[in-house]
Coordinates of N, CA and C in Angstrom, one line a residue:
M1 N 75.7 42.3 -40.3 CA 74.3 42.5 -40.1 C 73.5 41.3 -40.8
K2 N 72.6 40.8 -40.1 CA 71.8 39.7 -40.6 C 70.9 40.1 -41.7
K3 N 70.8 39.2 -42.7 CA 69.9 39.5 -43.8 C 68.5 39.4 -43.4
F4 N 67.7 40.3 -43.9 CA 66.2 40.3 -43.6 C 65.6 39.1 -44.3
N5 N 64.9 38.3 -43.6 CA 64.1 37.3 -44.3 C 62.7 37.8 -44.6
S6 N 61.9 37.0 -45.2 CA 60.6 37.5 -45.7 C 59.7 38.0 -44.6
E7 N 59.7 37.2 -43.5 CA 58.8 37.6 -42.4 C 59.1 38.9 -41.8
I8 N 60.4 39.1 -41.5 CA 60.8 40.4 -40.9 C 60.5 41.5 -41.9
S9 N 60.7 41.3 -43.2 CA 60.4 42.4 -44.2 C 59.0 42.7 -44.2
L10 N 58.1 41.7 -44.1 CA 56.7 42.0 -44.1 C 56.2 42.7 -42.9
V11 N 56.7 42.3 -41.7 CA 56.4 42.9 -40.5 C 56.9 44.4 -40.5
F12 N 58.1 44.6 -41.0 CA 58.6 46.0 -41.1 C 57.7 46.8 -42.0
A13 N 57.3 46.2 -43.1 CA 56.4 47.0 -44.1 C 55.1 47.3 -43.4
S14 N 54.5 46.4 -42.7 CA 53.2 46.6 -42.0 C 53.4 47.7 -40.9
V15 N 54.4 47.6 -40.1 CA 54.6 48.7 -39.1 C 54.9 50.0 -39.7
T16 N 55.6 50.1 -40.8 CA 55.9 51.3 -41.5 C 54.6 51.9 -42.0
I17 N 53.7 51.1 -42.5 CA 52.4 51.6 -43.0 C 51.6 52.2 -41.9
Q18 N 51.6 51.5 -40.7 CA 50.9 52.0 -39.6 C 51.4 53.3 -39.1
M19 N 52.8 53.5 -39.1 CA 53.4 54.7 -38.8 C 53.0 55.8 -39.7
I20 N 52.9 55.6 -41.0 CA 52.4 56.6 -41.9 C 51.0 57.0 -41.6
D21 N 50.2 56.0 -41.3 CA 48.8 56.4 -40.9 C 48.8 57.2 -39.6
G22 N 49.7 56.9 -38.7 CA 49.7 57.7 -37.5 C 50.2 59.1 -37.7
V23 N 51.1 59.3 -38.6 CA 51.5 60.7 -39.1 C 50.4 61.4 -39.7
Q24 N 49.6 60.7 -40.5 CA 48.4 61.3 -41.2 C 47.4 61.8 -40.1
F25 N 47.1 60.9 -39.1 CA 46.2 61.3 -38.1 C 46.7 62.5 -37.3
L26 N 48.0 62.5 -37.0 CA 48.6 63.6 -36.2 C 48.4 65.0 -37.0
I27 N 48.8 64.9 -38.3 CA 48.6 66.2 -39.1 C 47.2 66.6 -39.2
R28 N 46.3 65.7 -39.4 CA 44.9 66.0 -39.5 C 44.4 66.5 -38.2
G29 N 44.8 65.9 -37.1 CA 44.3 66.4 -35.8 C 44.8 67.8 -35.5
V30 N 46.1 68.1 -35.8 CA 46.6 69.5 -35.6 C 45.8 70.5 -36.5
R31 N 45.6 70.1 -37.7 CA 44.9 71.0 -38.6 C 43.5 71.3 -38.2
C32 N 42.8 70.2 -37.8 CA 41.4 70.4 -37.4 C 41.3 71.2 -36.1
H33 N 42.2 70.9 -35.2 CA 42.3 71.7 -33.9 C 42.4 73.2 -34.2
T34 N 43.3 73.5 -35.1 CA 43.6 74.9 -35.5 C 42.3 75.5 -36.1
I35 N 41.8 74.8 -37.1 CA 40.7 75.3 -37.9 C 39.4 75.4 -37.0
N36 N 39.2 74.6 -36.0 CA 38.0 74.7 -35.1 C 38.0 75.9 -34.3
K37 N 39.2 76.6 -34.2 CA 39.3 77.8 -33.4 C 38.9 79.0 -34.3
W38 N 38.8 78.8 -35.6 CA 38.5 79.9 -36.5 C 37.0 80.2 -36.4
S39 N 36.7 81.5 -36.6 CA 35.3 81.9 -36.6 C 34.7 81.6 -38.0
Y40 N 35.5 81.5 -39.0 CA 35.0 81.3 -40.3 C 35.8 80.2 -41.0
V41 N 35.2 79.2 -41.6 CA 36.0 78.2 -42.3 C 35.6 78.4 -43.8
P42 N 36.5 78.9 -44.6 CA 36.2 79.2 -46.0 C 36.0 77.9 -46.8
L43 N 35.2 78.1 -47.9 CA 35.0 77.1 -48.9 C 36.1 77.3 -50.0
V44 N 36.8 76.2 -50.3 CA 37.8 76.3 -51.3 C 37.6 75.3 -52.4
F45 N 38.2 75.5 -53.6 CA 38.1 74.5 -54.6 C 38.7 73.2 -54.2
V46 N 38.2 72.1 -54.8 CA 38.7 70.8 -54.4 C 40.2 70.6 -54.8
G47 N 40.6 71.1 -55.9 CA 42.0 70.9 -56.3 C 42.9 71.6 -55.4
E48 N 42.5 72.8 -55.0 CA 43.3 73.6 -54.0 C 43.4 72.9 -52.7
C49 N 42.3 72.3 -52.3 CA 42.3 71.6 -51.0 C 43.2 70.3 -51.0
L50 N 43.2 69.6 -52.1 CA 44.0 68.4 -52.2 C 45.5 68.8 -52.3
M51 N 45.8 70.0 -52.8 CA 47.2 70.4 -52.9 C 47.7 70.9 -51.5
T52 N 46.8 71.5 -50.7 CA 47.3 72.0 -49.4 C 47.2 71.0 -48.3
N53 N 46.2 70.0 -48.4 CA 46.1 69.0 -47.3 C 46.7 67.7 -47.7
F54 N 48.0 67.6 -47.6 CA 48.7 66.4 -48.1 C 48.5 65.2 -47.3
E55 N 47.8 65.3 -46.1 CA 47.5 64.1 -45.3 C 46.5 63.3 -46.0
I56 N 45.7 63.9 -46.9 CA 44.7 63.1 -47.7 C 45.5 62.1 -48.6
H57 N 46.6 62.5 -49.1 CA 47.4 61.6 -50.0 C 48.0 60.4 -49.1
L58 N 48.4 60.8 -47.9 CA 48.9 59.7 -47.0 C 47.7 58.7 -46.7
R59 N 46.5 59.2 -46.5 CA 45.4 58.3 -46.2 C 45.1 57.4 -47.4
M60 N 45.2 57.9 -48.6 CA 44.9 57.0 -49.8 C 46.0 56.0 -49.9
F61 N 47.3 56.4 -49.7 CA 48.4 55.5 -49.7 C 48.2 54.4 -48.7
Y62 N 47.8 54.8 -47.5 CA 47.6 53.8 -46.4 C 46.5 52.8 -46.8
H63 N 45.4 53.2 -47.3 CA 44.3 52.3 -47.7 C 44.8 51.2 -48.6
F64 N 45.5 51.6 -49.7 CA 45.9 50.7 -50.7 C 47.1 49.8 -50.2
A65 N 48.0 50.4 -49.5 CA 49.2 49.7 -49.1 C 48.9 48.7 -48.0
R66 N 47.9 49.0 -47.1 CA 47.6 48.1 -46.1 C 46.9 46.8 -46.6
V67 N 46.1 47.0 -47.6 CA 45.4 45.8 -48.2 C 46.5 44.9 -48.9
C68 N 47.4 45.6 -49.6 CA 48.4 44.8 -50.4 C 49.3 44.1 -49.4
T69 N 49.7 44.8 -48.3 CA 50.7 44.1 -47.4 C 50.0 43.0 -46.6
M70 N 48.8 43.2 -46.2 CA 48.1 42.1 -45.5 C 47.9 40.9 -46.4
T71 N 47.6 41.1 -47.7 CA 47.5 40.0 -48.6 C 48.8 39.3 -48.8
L72 N 49.9 40.1 -48.9 CA 51.2 39.5 -49.0 C 51.6 38.7 -47.8
I73 N 51.3 39.2 -46.6 CA 51.6 38.4 -45.4 C 50.8 37.1 -45.3
T74 N 49.5 37.2 -45.7 CA 48.7 35.9 -45.8 C 49.3 34.9 -46.7
V75 N 49.6 35.4 -47.9 CA 50.2 34.5 -48.9 C 51.5 33.9 -48.4
N76 N 52.3 34.7 -47.8 CA 53.6 34.2 -47.2 C 53.3 33.1 -46.2
C77 N 52.4 33.3 -45.3 CA 52.1 32.3 -44.2 C 51.6 31.0 -44.8
I78 N 50.7 31.2 -45.8 CA 50.1 29.9 -46.5 C 51.3 29.1 -47.1
I79 N 52.1 29.8 -47.9 CA 53.2 29.2 -48.5 C 54.2 28.6 -47.5
L80 N 54.4 29.3 -46.4 CA 55.4 28.8 -45.4 C 54.9 27.5 -44.7
F81 N 53.6 27.4 -44.5 CA 53.0 26.3 -43.8 C 52.8 25.1 -44.7
F82 N 52.3 25.4 -45.9 CA 51.9 24.2 -46.8 C 53.0 23.9 -47.8
M83 N 53.9 24.8 -48.2 CA 54.9 24.5 -49.2 C 56.2 25.1 -48.7
P84 N 56.9 24.5 -47.7 CA 58.1 25.1 -47.2 C 59.3 25.1 -48.2
R85 N 59.3 24.2 -49.1 CA 60.4 24.2 -50.1 C 60.2 25.4 -51.1
V86 N 59.0 25.6 -51.5 CA 58.7 26.7 -52.4 C 59.0 28.0 -51.6
H87 N 58.7 28.1 -50.4 CA 59.0 29.3 -49.6 C 60.5 29.5 -49.5
Q88 N 61.3 28.5 -49.4 CA 62.8 28.7 -49.4 C 63.3 29.2 -50.7
K89 N 62.7 28.6 -51.8 CA 63.1 29.1 -53.1 C 62.8 30.6 -53.3
L90 N 61.5 31.0 -52.9 CA 61.1 32.3 -53.0 C 62.0 33.3 -52.2
E91 N 62.4 32.8 -51.0 CA 63.2 33.6 -50.1 C 64.6 33.8 -50.7
K92 N 65.1 32.8 -51.4 CA 66.4 32.9 -52.0 C 66.5 34.0 -53.1
C93 N 65.4 34.1 -53.8 CA 65.3 35.1 -54.9 C 64.7 36.4 -54.4
N94 N 64.6 36.6 -53.1 CA 64.0 37.8 -52.5 C 62.7 38.2 -53.1
F95 N 61.8 37.3 -53.3 CA 60.5 37.5 -53.9 C 59.7 38.5 -53.1
F96 N 59.6 38.3 -51.7 CA 58.7 39.1 -50.9 C 59.3 40.5 -50.8
Q97 N 60.6 40.6 -50.7 CA 61.2 42.0 -50.6 C 60.9 42.8 -51.9
I98 N 61.0 42.1 -53.0 CA 60.8 42.8 -54.3 C 59.3 43.1 -54.4
S99 N 58.4 42.2 -53.9 CA 57.0 42.4 -53.9 C 56.6 43.6 -53.1
I100 N 57.2 43.8 -51.9 CA 57.0 45.0 -51.1 C 57.4 46.2 -51.8
L101 N 58.5 46.2 -52.5 CA 58.9 47.4 -53.2 C 58.0 47.7 -54.3
I102 N 57.5 46.7 -55.1 CA 56.6 46.9 -56.2 C 55.2 47.5 -55.6
L103 N 54.7 46.9 -54.5 CA 53.5 47.3 -54.0 C 53.6 48.8 -53.4
T104 N 54.7 49.1 -52.9 CA 54.9 50.5 -52.4 C 54.8 51.5 -53.6
I105 N 55.5 51.1 -54.7 CA 55.4 52.0 -55.9 C 54.0 52.1 -56.4
L106 N 53.3 50.9 -56.5 CA 51.9 50.9 -56.9 C 51.0 51.8 -56.0
S107 N 51.2 51.7 -54.7 CA 50.4 52.5 -53.8 C 50.6 54.0 -54.0
V108 N 51.9 54.4 -54.3 CA 52.1 55.8 -54.6 C 51.5 56.2 -55.9
L109 N 51.5 55.4 -56.9 CA 50.9 55.7 -58.2 C 49.4 55.7 -58.0
Y110 N 48.8 54.9 -57.2 CA 47.4 54.8 -56.9 C 46.9 56.2 -56.3
S111 N 47.7 56.7 -55.3 CA 47.4 58.0 -54.7 C 47.5 59.1 -55.7
L112 N 48.5 59.1 -56.5 CA 48.6 60.1 -57.5 C 47.5 60.1 -58.6
V113 N 47.1 58.9 -59.0 CA 46.1 58.8 -60.0 C 44.8 59.3 -59.5
I114 N 44.4 59.0 -58.3 CA 43.2 59.5 -57.7 C 43.2 61.0 -57.6
C115 N 44.3 61.6 -57.1 CA 44.4 63.0 -57.0 C 44.3 63.7 -58.4
L116 N 45.0 63.2 -59.4 CA 44.9 63.7 -60.7 C 43.5 63.6 -61.3
Y117 N 42.8 62.5 -61.0 CA 41.5 62.4 -61.5 C 40.5 63.4 -60.9
V118 N 40.6 63.5 -59.6 CA 39.8 64.5 -58.9 C 40.1 65.9 -59.3
W119 N 41.4 66.2 -59.4 CA 41.8 67.6 -59.8 C 41.4 67.9 -61.2
M120 N 41.5 67.0 -62.1 CA 41.2 67.3 -63.5 C 39.7 67.3 -63.8
N121 N 38.9 66.5 -63.1 CA 37.5 66.5 -63.3 C 36.7 67.6 -62.5
E122 N 37.0 67.7 -61.2 CA 36.2 68.6 -60.4 C 37.1 69.6 -59.6
G123 N 38.3 69.7 -59.9 CA 39.2 70.5 -59.2 C 38.9 71.9 -59.1
N124 N 38.4 72.5 -60.2 CA 38.1 73.9 -60.2 C 36.6 74.2 -60.3
V125 N 35.8 73.2 -60.0 CA 34.3 73.3 -60.1 C 33.7 73.2 -58.7
G126 N 33.9 72.1 -58.0 CA 33.3 71.8 -56.7 C 34.1 72.6 -55.6
K127 N 33.3 73.0 -54.6 CA 34.0 73.7 -53.5 C 33.7 72.8 -52.2
V128 N 34.6 72.8 -51.3 CA 34.5 72.1 -50.1 C 35.1 72.9 -49.0
L129 N 34.9 72.5 -47.7 CA 35.4 73.3 -46.6 C 36.9 73.2 -46.6
Q130 N 37.6 74.2 -46.0 CA 39.0 74.3 -46.0 C 39.7 73.0 -45.5
F131 N 39.1 72.3 -44.5 CA 39.8 71.1 -44.0 C 39.2 69.9 -44.7
C132 N 39.0 70.0 -46.0 CA 38.3 69.0 -46.8 C 38.7 67.6 -46.6
Y133 N 37.6 66.7 -46.5 CA 37.8 65.3 -46.7 C 36.9 64.9 -47.8
Y134 N 37.4 65.1 -49.0 CA 36.6 65.0 -50.2 C 36.1 63.6 -50.4
E135 N 34.8 63.4 -50.6 CA 34.2 62.1 -50.5 C 34.7 61.1 -51.5
Q136 N 35.2 61.5 -52.7 CA 35.7 60.5 -53.6 C 37.1 59.9 -53.2
V137 N 37.7 60.6 -52.3 CA 39.0 60.1 -51.8 C 38.8 59.0 -50.8
V138 N 37.7 59.1 -50.0 CA 37.5 58.1 -48.9 C 36.8 56.9 -49.5
P139 N 37.3 55.7 -49.2 CA 36.7 54.5 -49.8 C 35.2 54.3 -49.5
K140 N 34.5 53.6 -50.3 CA 33.0 53.5 -50.2 C 32.6 52.9 -48.8
N141 N 33.3 51.9 -48.3 CA 32.9 51.4 -47.0 C 32.9 52.4 -45.9
Y142 N 33.9 53.4 -45.9 CA 33.9 54.4 -45.0 C 32.8 55.4 -45.2
R143 N 32.4 55.6 -46.4 CA 31.2 56.5 -46.7 C 30.0 55.9 -46.1
R144 N 29.8 54.6 -46.3 CA 28.7 53.9 -45.7 C 28.6 54.0 -44.2
L145 N 29.8 53.9 -43.6 CA 29.9 54.1 -42.1 C 29.4 55.5 -41.7
A146 N 29.8 56.5 -42.5 CA 29.4 57.9 -42.3 C 27.9 58.1 -42.3
I147 N 27.3 57.3 -43.3 CA 25.8 57.4 -43.4 C 25.2 56.8 -42.1
N148 N 25.7 55.7 -41.6 CA 25.2 55.0 -40.5 C 25.4 55.9 -39.2
F149 N 26.4 56.6 -39.1 CA 26.7 57.4 -37.9 C 26.6 58.9 -38.3
K150 N 25.4 59.3 -38.7 CA 25.2 60.7 -39.2 C 25.3 61.7 -38.1
N151 N 25.1 61.3 -36.8 CA 25.0 62.3 -35.8 C 26.2 63.2 -35.7
G152 N 27.4 62.6 -35.8 CA 28.6 63.4 -35.8 C 28.7 64.4 -36.9
F153 N 28.2 64.0 -38.1 CA 28.3 64.8 -39.2 C 27.2 65.9 -39.2
L154 N 26.0 65.6 -38.5 CA 25.0 66.6 -38.4 C 25.4 67.7 -37.5
I155 N 26.1 67.3 -36.4 CA 26.6 68.4 -35.5 C 27.6 69.3 -36.3
R156 N 28.4 68.8 -37.1 CA 29.3 69.6 -37.9 C 28.5 70.5 -38.9
M157 N 27.4 69.9 -39.4 CA 26.6 70.7 -40.3 C 26.0 71.9 -39.6
K158 N 25.6 71.7 -38.3 CA 25.0 72.8 -37.6 C 26.1 73.8 -37.3
K159 N 27.3 73.4 -37.0 CA 28.4 74.3 -36.6 C 28.8 75.1 -37.8
Y160 N 28.8 74.5 -39.0 CA 29.2 75.2 -40.3 C 28.0 75.1 -41.3
P161 N 27.0 76.0 -41.2 CA 25.9 75.9 -42.0 C 26.1 76.2 -43.5
N162 N 27.3 76.8 -43.8 CA 27.5 77.2 -45.2 C 28.0 76.0 -46.1
I163 N 27.9 74.8 -45.6 CA 28.3 73.6 -46.4 C 27.3 73.4 -47.5
R164 N 27.8 73.2 -48.7 CA 26.9 73.0 -49.8 C 26.4 71.6 -49.8
K165 N 25.0 71.4 -49.9 CA 24.4 70.1 -49.9 C 24.2 69.7 -51.3
E166 N 24.6 68.4 -51.6 CA 24.5 67.9 -52.9 C 23.5 66.7 -52.9

């Protein structure tokens, strides 16, 4: 079997991250489809919601891992084009493969730290809908997008009027 070089490893990591995001969207879609058929969507504690909706953890992993992988791909391309000898030396010591492994571990730790932070600070205080997408979990640029496109969220507010406004 041919040894993976750095480019193949980086493409494989990028595709794997996209597949993880696809699994997250599939789980979320099935859950929301099921919950939309309910006549009542209960409010639950944030900690309980994070423990039952594990696709939120996949989403956090995806956000951090995607940024790291794209940065690594860019650095690899720059080194490949401008410093080919350095690239050969890095490839001999499996630098990019080790970097992918380290970034995967960091992405998992990032997801766990955010969940622990939310769970320890507001886990038993704040309540959200059963299919929670807790706002501290979603990156700020996505929250800004949500503000710009309020119509979809206003429709949901009319459908579920028992949402607590903060």
